Amino acid sequence: MSKILVIDDHFPNARLAEKLLVKAGHEVIIAYDGETGLEMFMSEKPDLLLVDMGLPDMDGQTVVGLLRHSYKIMNIPIVAYTAWPQEIAEEMVESYGCNGVILKPIDIHTFASEVNAYLLIAQASV
Amino acid sequence: MLKQPHYQSQSNQAIAKSAIHFDYETLAQIYNKTRTDYIVPMPMNAKGLIQYVAHYDIDLEASIVVMDSENKPLGLGMLGRRDHRAWITRLGLVPQGRGKGLGNLMMDTLFQNARERGDTESQLEVIKDNDPAHHLFIKYGFTPTRELLIIRRPINPNFTYQPDEDVQFTKLDTDTIERYLHQQRADTPSWIEETPSIINAGNLEGYQMNDDSGVSAWIIFQNNPFKISHIVMGHSHDKKFLSGRIMKSLLSYIHQLYPMKDTIVENVPPNDPSWVSYQDLSYIETFRRIEMVCTL
């Protein structure tokens, strides 16, 4: 079981992600804005961060940039979770230092296994 | 000040009510509901909306919330107003409010509100590929004027810049920043990058660059805790376009000062000479808007 932090201001999306990941055996914590997400990241020490790129205070890119570069968090996978068009999402993800992207709307049949894959890659690289 | 505090109109049992009757928390919630399935999701909280209204001269009295017969909000449309120009922004309907002709109610009401207040021209930006909105605006007489890029530059802690030996940078004081911004600018800014928007936004910082060949150029930007935005560059004494080399030096200087800040620049025309310099500094295009105008 892994601890996963979901940062998403959209309540139904966050709860759907939580439901699917809990069903897959994970513990899920949710933050509904970027500032709370950063605080929870530091206090809860999750194994993976799933971050929406469009947040109402600081956006997802800023959250990722702060974690990667200001706080030097390099060993925890950060997965962008976004409705941006795929090409833009992939370019942003690479530029901002995410490990990958899951596009919204999420596929309920594959979502948990996609997240699991990022966890496995991170565990294998330790 | 108009005697009527708000405008109301009826269509399909929906009414358009002045946004002045709603608190910012409620307006932000309505706005976010209109964007739940949007091409580029841009959620906003009450604090962000307060800043948006202040920075872009949004007239809340002339802005509207569309409500159904049970007083449930179906949509939001805001109107910024400057110099007899009206800027339509944050326009959107919640998913269950679409396909009912409410876009027409919103546009009719916003147009009427603008005309009643003496505005003679309207402008807006629509995200490229948002075809339903684009068609609505064409129907109301808007014509596209140009495409605009929204570009970003991620944090880069390893970025370094060493100016040439004959180049000096000096920090601008507040008065000089305002004086330069009020000069006739070499660029043709969109509403959100116009000088009033930038002055309203505050937290401005600026630097002047001089070299032995007589170059005197400046860069002004909004410096927020995590982010740089609203970048404007110009010559100190005239409105000539800056060369790519000078723009690259100005940008390099501020990114060397603040390597840990994300940067967002909105509404850069793709044919603007600065776009090449931005790309040289690792800016990436995130999405495009189309600017449109019409006579009221």
Coordinates of C-alpha atoms in Angstrom, one line a residue:
Chain A
M1 CA 0.0 0.0 0.0
S2 CA 1.3 3.5 -0.9
K3 CA 0.2 6.9 0.4
I4 CA -0.9 9.1 -2.4
L5 CA -1.6 12.8 -2.2
V6 CA -4.1 14.2 -4.7
I7 CA -4.1 17.9 -5.2
D8 CA -7.3 18.9 -7.2
D9 CA -9.7 21.7 -6.5
H10 CA -12.5 19.9 -8.4
F11 CA -14.3 17.9 -5.7
P12 CA -15.9 15.2 -7.9
N13 CA -12.6 14.5 -9.7
A14 CA -10.7 14.3 -6.4
R15 CA -13.2 11.9 -4.9
L16 CA -13.3 9.7 -8.0
A17 CA -9.5 9.5 -7.9
E18 CA -9.6 8.7 -4.2
K19 CA -12.3 6.0 -4.7
L20 CA -10.3 4.3 -7.5
L21 CA -7.0 4.4 -5.7
V22 CA -8.4 3.2 -2.4
K23 CA -10.0 0.3 -4.2
A24 CA -6.5 -0.5 -5.6
G25 CA -5.3 -0.7 -2.0
H26 CA -3.7 2.7 -1.5
E27 CA -4.2 5.4 1.2
V28 CA -5.3 8.7 -0.3
I29 CA -5.2 12.2 1.1
I30 CA -6.6 15.1 -0.7
A31 CA -5.8 18.8 -0.9
Y32 CA -8.1 21.2 -2.7
D33 CA -5.6 24.0 -3.4
G34 CA -1.9 24.4 -4.0
E35 CA -0.9 25.9 -0.7
T36 CA -2.7 23.2 1.3
G37 CA -1.2 20.6 -1.0
L38 CA 2.3 21.8 -0.3
E39 CA 1.7 21.8 3.5
M40 CA 0.3 18.2 3.2
F41 CA 3.2 17.1 1.1
M42 CA 5.6 18.2 3.8
S43 CA 3.7 16.8 6.7
E44 CA 2.3 13.6 5.3
K45 CA 5.3 12.5 3.2
P46 CA 3.3 10.7 0.4
D47 CA 4.8 8.1 -1.9
L48 CA 3.4 9.8 -4.9
L49 CA 1.8 13.2 -5.8
L50 CA -1.0 13.5 -8.3
V51 CA -1.4 17.2 -9.1
D52 CA -4.0 19.0 -11.1
M53 CA -2.3 21.7 -13.3
G54 CA -5.2 24.1 -12.8
L55 CA -5.6 25.1 -9.2
P56 CA -7.3 28.1 -7.8
D57 CA -4.4 29.7 -5.9
M58 CA -1.0 28.8 -7.2
D59 CA -1.3 26.5 -10.2
G60 CA 0.0 23.0 -10.5
Q61 CA 3.1 24.0 -12.4
T62 CA 4.1 26.3 -9.6
V63 CA 3.5 23.6 -7.0
V64 CA 5.7 21.2 -9.0
G65 CA 8.4 23.8 -9.5
L66 CA 8.6 24.6 -5.8
L67 CA 8.8 20.9 -4.8
R68 CA 11.4 20.0 -7.4
H69 CA 13.6 23.1 -7.2
S70 CA 13.0 25.0 -4.0
Y71 CA 12.5 22.0 -1.7
K72 CA 14.7 19.6 -3.7
I73 CA 12.1 16.8 -3.7
M74 CA 13.5 14.6 -6.4
N75 CA 12.8 11.1 -5.3
I76 CA 9.0 11.2 -5.1
P77 CA 7.1 10.7 -8.3
I78 CA 4.9 13.7 -9.3
V79 CA 2.3 12.9 -11.9
A80 CA 0.4 15.7 -13.6
Y81 CA -3.3 15.1 -13.9
T82 CA -4.8 17.5 -16.3
A83 CA -7.3 18.4 -19.0
W84 CA -4.8 20.2 -21.1
P85 CA -4.4 18.9 -24.6
Q86 CA -2.0 16.0 -24.7
E87 CA 0.8 17.7 -26.7
I88 CA 0.8 20.8 -24.4
A89 CA 0.5 18.6 -21.3
E90 CA 3.5 16.5 -22.3
E91 CA 5.6 19.6 -23.0
M92 CA 4.7 21.2 -19.7
V93 CA 5.3 18.0 -17.8
E94 CA 8.8 17.6 -19.2
S95 CA 9.6 21.3 -18.6
Y96 CA 8.4 21.3 -15.0
G97 CA 9.9 18.1 -13.9
C98 CA 6.9 15.8 -13.5
N99 CA 7.4 12.1 -14.0
G100 CA 4.4 11.8 -16.3
V101 CA 0.9 12.9 -17.1
I102 CA -2.5 11.3 -16.8
L103 CA -5.1 13.1 -19.0
K104 CA -8.5 14.0 -17.8
P105 CA -11.2 12.8 -18.0
I106 CA -9.6 9.8 -16.4
D107 CA -10.3 6.3 -17.6
I108 CA -11.7 4.5 -14.5
H109 CA -10.6 1.1 -15.9
T110 CA -6.9 2.1 -16.3
F111 CA -6.4 5.0 -13.8
A112 CA -5.2 2.9 -10.8
S113 CA -2.8 0.8 -12.9
E114 CA -1.3 3.9 -14.5
V115 CA -0.7 5.3 -11.0
N116 CA 0.7 1.9 -9.9
A117 CA 3.1 2.0 -12.8
Y118 CA 4.6 5.3 -11.7
L119 CA 5.0 3.9 -8.2
L120 CA 6.7 0.8 -9.5
I121 CA 9.1 2.8 -11.6
A122 CA 10.0 5.0 -8.6
Q123 CA 10.5 1.9 -6.3
A124 CA 12.7 0.2 -8.9
S125 CA 14.9 3.2 -9.2
V126 CA 15.6 3.5 -5.4
Chain B
M1 CA -23.8 56.3 -11.4
L2 CA -26.9 54.7 -12.9
K3 CA -30.1 54.9 -11.0
Q4 CA -30.9 51.2 -11.7
P5 CA -28.5 49.2 -9.5
H6 CA -28.7 46.2 -11.8
Y7 CA -30.1 45.1 -15.1
Q8 CA -32.6 42.3 -15.4
S9 CA -33.8 40.5 -18.6
Q10 CA -35.9 37.4 -19.1
S11 CA -35.4 34.5 -21.5
N12 CA -36.6 31.0 -21.1
Q13 CA -37.4 31.7 -17.5
A14 CA -33.8 32.7 -16.9
I15 CA -32.8 36.1 -15.7
A16 CA -29.5 38.1 -15.9
K17 CA -28.8 39.7 -12.6
S18 CA -26.1 42.2 -11.8
A19 CA -23.0 40.5 -10.3
I20 CA -22.8 43.3 -7.7
H21 CA -25.4 41.4 -5.7
F22 CA -23.1 38.4 -5.2
D23 CA -20.1 38.1 -2.9
Y24 CA -16.8 37.1 -4.3
E25 CA -16.9 33.6 -2.9
T26 CA -20.2 32.9 -4.7
L27 CA -19.0 34.5 -7.9
A28 CA -15.8 32.3 -7.8
Q29 CA -17.9 29.2 -7.3
I30 CA -20.1 30.0 -10.2
Y31 CA -17.1 30.8 -12.4
N32 CA -15.4 27.5 -11.5
K33 CA -18.6 25.6 -12.3
T34 CA -18.7 27.2 -15.8
R35 CA -15.2 25.9 -16.4
T36 CA -15.5 22.3 -15.1
D37 CA -15.1 20.9 -18.6
Y38 CA -13.3 23.8 -20.3
I39 CA -10.4 23.4 -22.8
V40 CA -8.0 25.2 -20.5
P41 CA -9.2 24.9 -16.9
M42 CA -8.5 28.1 -15.0
P43 CA -10.1 27.8 -11.6
M44 CA -10.2 30.8 -9.3
N45 CA -10.8 31.4 -5.6
A46 CA -12.4 34.5 -4.0
K47 CA -9.0 36.1 -3.4
G48 CA -8.0 35.6 -7.1
L49 CA -11.3 37.0 -8.3
I50 CA -11.0 40.1 -6.1
Q51 CA -7.6 40.8 -7.7
Y52 CA -8.9 40.1 -11.2
V53 CA -11.7 42.6 -10.7
A54 CA -9.3 45.3 -9.4
H55 CA -6.5 44.7 -11.9
Y56 CA -8.7 44.6 -15.0
D57 CA -11.2 47.3 -14.1
I58 CA -14.2 45.0 -14.0
D59 CA -17.4 46.8 -13.4
L60 CA -19.4 44.4 -11.2
E61 CA -22.5 46.4 -11.6
A62 CA -22.4 45.9 -15.4
S63 CA -21.4 42.2 -15.0
I64 CA -24.0 39.5 -14.8
V65 CA -25.0 36.2 -13.3
V66 CA -27.6 34.2 -15.1
M67 CA -30.1 32.5 -12.8
D68 CA -32.8 29.9 -13.5
S69 CA -36.4 30.2 -12.2
E70 CA -35.3 28.5 -9.0
N71 CA -32.5 31.0 -8.4
K72 CA -29.7 28.5 -9.3
P73 CA -26.8 30.1 -11.1
L74 CA -26.4 29.1 -14.7
G75 CA -23.7 31.4 -15.9
L76 CA -21.4 34.4 -15.4
G77 CA -20.2 37.2 -17.7
M78 CA -18.0 40.0 -16.6
L79 CA -17.5 43.4 -18.2
G80 CA -14.3 45.4 -17.9
R81 CA -14.6 49.1 -18.8
R82 CA -12.0 51.7 -19.9
D83 CA -12.1 54.8 -22.1
H84 CA -15.5 53.9 -23.6
R85 CA -14.2 50.4 -24.3
A86 CA -15.9 47.3 -22.9
W87 CA -14.0 44.1 -22.3
I88 CA -16.1 40.9 -22.1
T89 CA -14.4 38.3 -19.9
R90 CA -15.0 35.3 -17.6
L91 CA -18.0 34.5 -19.8
G92 CA -19.3 31.0 -19.4
L93 CA -22.3 28.8 -18.7
V94 CA -22.5 25.8 -16.4
P95 CA -22.9 22.5 -18.4
Q96 CA -26.6 22.2 -17.6
G97 CA -27.2 25.8 -18.8
R98 CA -25.8 25.3 -22.3
G99 CA -27.8 24.8 -25.5
K100 CA -30.7 26.9 -24.2
G101 CA -29.9 30.2 -25.9
L102 CA -28.5 31.7 -22.7
G103 CA -25.4 32.8 -24.4
N104 CA -27.6 35.2 -26.3
L105 CA -29.1 36.5 -23.1
M106 CA -25.7 37.1 -21.7
M107 CA -24.3 38.9 -24.7
D108 CA -27.5 41.0 -25.2
T109 CA -27.3 42.0 -21.5
L110 CA -23.6 42.8 -21.5
F111 CA -23.9 44.8 -24.7
Q112 CA -26.8 46.8 -23.3
N113 CA -25.0 47.4 -20.1
A114 CA -21.9 48.6 -22.0
R115 CA -24.0 50.9 -24.3
E116 CA -26.0 52.4 -21.3
R117 CA -22.6 53.3 -19.8
G118 CA -21.4 55.1 -22.9
D119 CA -19.1 52.4 -24.3
T120 CA -18.7 52.4 -28.1
E121 CA -16.4 49.4 -28.7
S122 CA -16.2 45.9 -27.2
Q123 CA -13.3 43.5 -27.2
L124 CA -12.6 40.1 -25.8
E125 CA -10.3 37.1 -26.1
V126 CA -11.5 33.6 -26.8
I127 CA -9.4 30.5 -26.4
K128 CA -8.4 29.1 -29.7
D129 CA -10.5 26.0 -30.6
N130 CA -13.4 27.0 -28.3
D131 CA -15.7 26.9 -31.4
P132 CA -19.1 27.4 -29.7
A133 CA -17.9 30.6 -28.0
H134 CA -16.2 31.8 -31.2
H135 CA -19.3 31.3 -33.2
L136 CA -21.4 33.2 -30.6
F137 CA -19.0 36.1 -30.8
I138 CA -19.0 36.1 -34.6
K139 CA -22.8 36.2 -34.5
Y140 CA -22.7 39.3 -32.3
G141 CA -20.5 41.1 -34.8
F142 CA -17.0 40.5 -33.4
T143 CA -14.2 40.1 -35.8
P144 CA -10.8 38.5 -35.1
T145 CA -7.9 40.8 -34.9
R146 CA -5.0 38.6 -34.0
E147 CA -3.8 35.4 -32.2
L148 CA -2.2 35.8 -28.8
L149 CA 0.1 33.3 -27.1
I150 CA 0.2 32.5 -23.4
I151 CA 3.8 31.5 -22.6
R152 CA 5.6 30.1 -19.5
R153 CA 9.1 29.6 -18.4
P154 CA 9.7 27.1 -15.6
I155 CA 12.0 27.6 -12.7
N156 CA 15.6 27.1 -13.7
P157 CA 18.0 27.1 -10.8
N158 CA 21.0 26.5 -13.1
F159 CA 20.4 29.6 -15.3
T160 CA 23.3 32.0 -15.4
Y161 CA 23.9 35.2 -17.3
Q162 CA 27.0 37.3 -17.5
P163 CA 26.4 40.7 -19.2
D164 CA 29.0 42.1 -21.5
E165 CA 31.6 44.3 -19.7
D166 CA 30.2 47.6 -21.1
V167 CA 26.6 46.8 -20.0
Q168 CA 25.2 48.2 -16.8
F169 CA 21.9 47.4 -15.2
T170 CA 20.2 49.8 -12.7
K171 CA 17.1 49.3 -10.7
L172 CA 14.2 51.7 -11.6
D173 CA 12.4 53.6 -8.9
T174 CA 8.6 53.6 -8.7
D175 CA 8.1 57.0 -10.5
T176 CA 10.3 56.0 -13.4
I177 CA 8.5 52.6 -13.7
E178 CA 5.2 54.5 -14.0
R179 CA 6.6 57.1 -16.4
Y180 CA 8.0 54.4 -18.7
L181 CA 4.7 52.5 -18.7
H182 CA 2.8 55.6 -19.6
Q183 CA 5.1 56.3 -22.5
Q184 CA 3.7 55.3 -25.9
R185 CA 4.6 51.6 -25.9
A186 CA 6.3 49.8 -28.8
D187 CA 4.0 46.8 -28.3
T188 CA 0.2 46.8 -28.8
P189 CA -0.9 45.2 -25.6
S190 CA -4.1 43.4 -25.1
W191 CA -6.5 44.5 -22.2
I192 CA -4.7 42.5 -19.5
E193 CA -1.3 43.8 -20.5
E194 CA -2.3 47.4 -21.0
T195 CA -0.6 49.9 -18.7
P196 CA -3.7 50.4 -16.4
S197 CA -3.8 46.7 -15.9
I198 CA -0.1 46.5 -15.0
I199 CA -0.2 49.6 -12.7
N200 CA -3.3 48.1 -11.0
A201 CA -1.6 44.8 -10.5
G202 CA 1.2 46.4 -8.5
N203 CA 4.3 44.7 -7.1
L204 CA 6.2 46.1 -10.0
E205 CA 10.0 46.0 -10.4
G206 CA 12.1 47.4 -13.2
Y207 CA 15.6 47.6 -14.5
Q208 CA 17.3 49.9 -17.0
M209 CA 20.1 48.6 -19.2
N210 CA 22.7 50.9 -20.7
D211 CA 25.8 50.1 -22.7
D212 CA 28.7 52.1 -24.3
S213 CA 27.0 52.1 -27.7
G214 CA 24.2 54.3 -26.4
V215 CA 21.6 51.6 -25.9
S216 CA 19.2 52.5 -23.1
A217 CA 16.4 50.0 -22.6
W218 CA 14.2 48.9 -19.7
I219 CA 12.3 45.9 -18.5
I220 CA 9.4 46.1 -16.1
F221 CA 7.5 43.2 -14.6
Q222 CA 5.2 42.1 -11.7
N223 CA 7.3 40.3 -9.1
N224 CA 5.1 38.0 -7.0
P225 CA 6.4 35.6 -4.3
F226 CA 6.5 32.6 -6.6
K227 CA 6.0 34.0 -10.0
I228 CA 7.0 36.7 -12.5
S229 CA 4.4 38.1 -14.9
H230 CA 3.3 41.2 -16.9
I231 CA 6.7 41.7 -18.6
V232 CA 7.0 44.9 -20.6
M233 CA 10.2 46.0 -22.4
G234 CA 11.0 49.3 -24.1
H235 CA 13.5 51.9 -25.1
S236 CA 14.1 54.7 -22.6
H237 CA 13.6 57.6 -24.9
D238 CA 11.3 56.5 -27.8
K239 CA 9.0 53.7 -28.9
K240 CA 11.4 51.9 -31.3
F241 CA 11.2 48.1 -31.3
L242 CA 14.0 46.6 -29.3
S243 CA 16.4 44.2 -31.1
G244 CA 16.4 40.6 -30.2
R245 CA 19.8 40.9 -28.6
I246 CA 18.6 43.6 -26.2
M247 CA 15.4 41.8 -25.3
K248 CA 17.4 38.6 -24.6
S249 CA 19.8 40.6 -22.3
L250 CA 16.9 42.2 -20.4
L251 CA 15.1 38.9 -19.9
S252 CA 18.3 37.1 -19.0
Y253 CA 19.0 39.7 -16.3
I254 CA 15.7 39.2 -14.5
H255 CA 15.9 35.4 -14.8
Q256 CA 19.4 35.5 -13.3
L257 CA 18.0 37.6 -10.5
Y258 CA 15.1 35.3 -9.9
P259 CA 16.0 31.8 -11.2
M260 CA 13.6 30.2 -8.7
K261 CA 10.5 31.9 -10.1
D262 CA 8.1 30.5 -12.6
T263 CA 7.2 33.1 -15.3
I264 CA 4.0 33.6 -17.2
V265 CA 3.6 36.1 -20.0
E266 CA 0.1 36.5 -21.4
N267 CA -1.1 37.6 -24.8
V268 CA 2.1 37.8 -26.9
P269 CA 1.3 38.0 -30.6
P270 CA 3.1 35.2 -32.4
N271 CA 4.6 37.6 -34.9
D272 CA 5.9 39.9 -32.1
P273 CA 9.7 40.1 -32.2
S274 CA 9.8 39.4 -28.5
W275 CA 8.5 35.8 -29.0
V276 CA 11.8 34.8 -30.5
S277 CA 13.7 36.2 -27.5
Y278 CA 11.3 34.5 -25.1
Q279 CA 11.9 31.2 -26.9
D280 CA 15.7 31.7 -26.6
L281 CA 15.1 31.9 -22.9
S282 CA 13.3 28.5 -22.8
Y283 CA 9.7 29.9 -22.7
I284 CA 7.1 27.4 -24.0
E285 CA 3.7 28.1 -25.5
T286 CA 0.9 26.8 -23.4
F287 CA -2.2 27.9 -25.4
R288 CA -3.5 30.5 -27.7
R289 CA -6.3 33.0 -27.6
I290 CA -7.9 34.9 -30.4
E291 CA -8.5 38.6 -29.8
M292 CA -11.8 39.9 -31.2
V293 CA -13.4 43.4 -31.4
C294 CA -16.7 44.9 -32.4
T295 CA -18.4 48.3 -32.5
L296 CA -21.3 48.7 -30.1

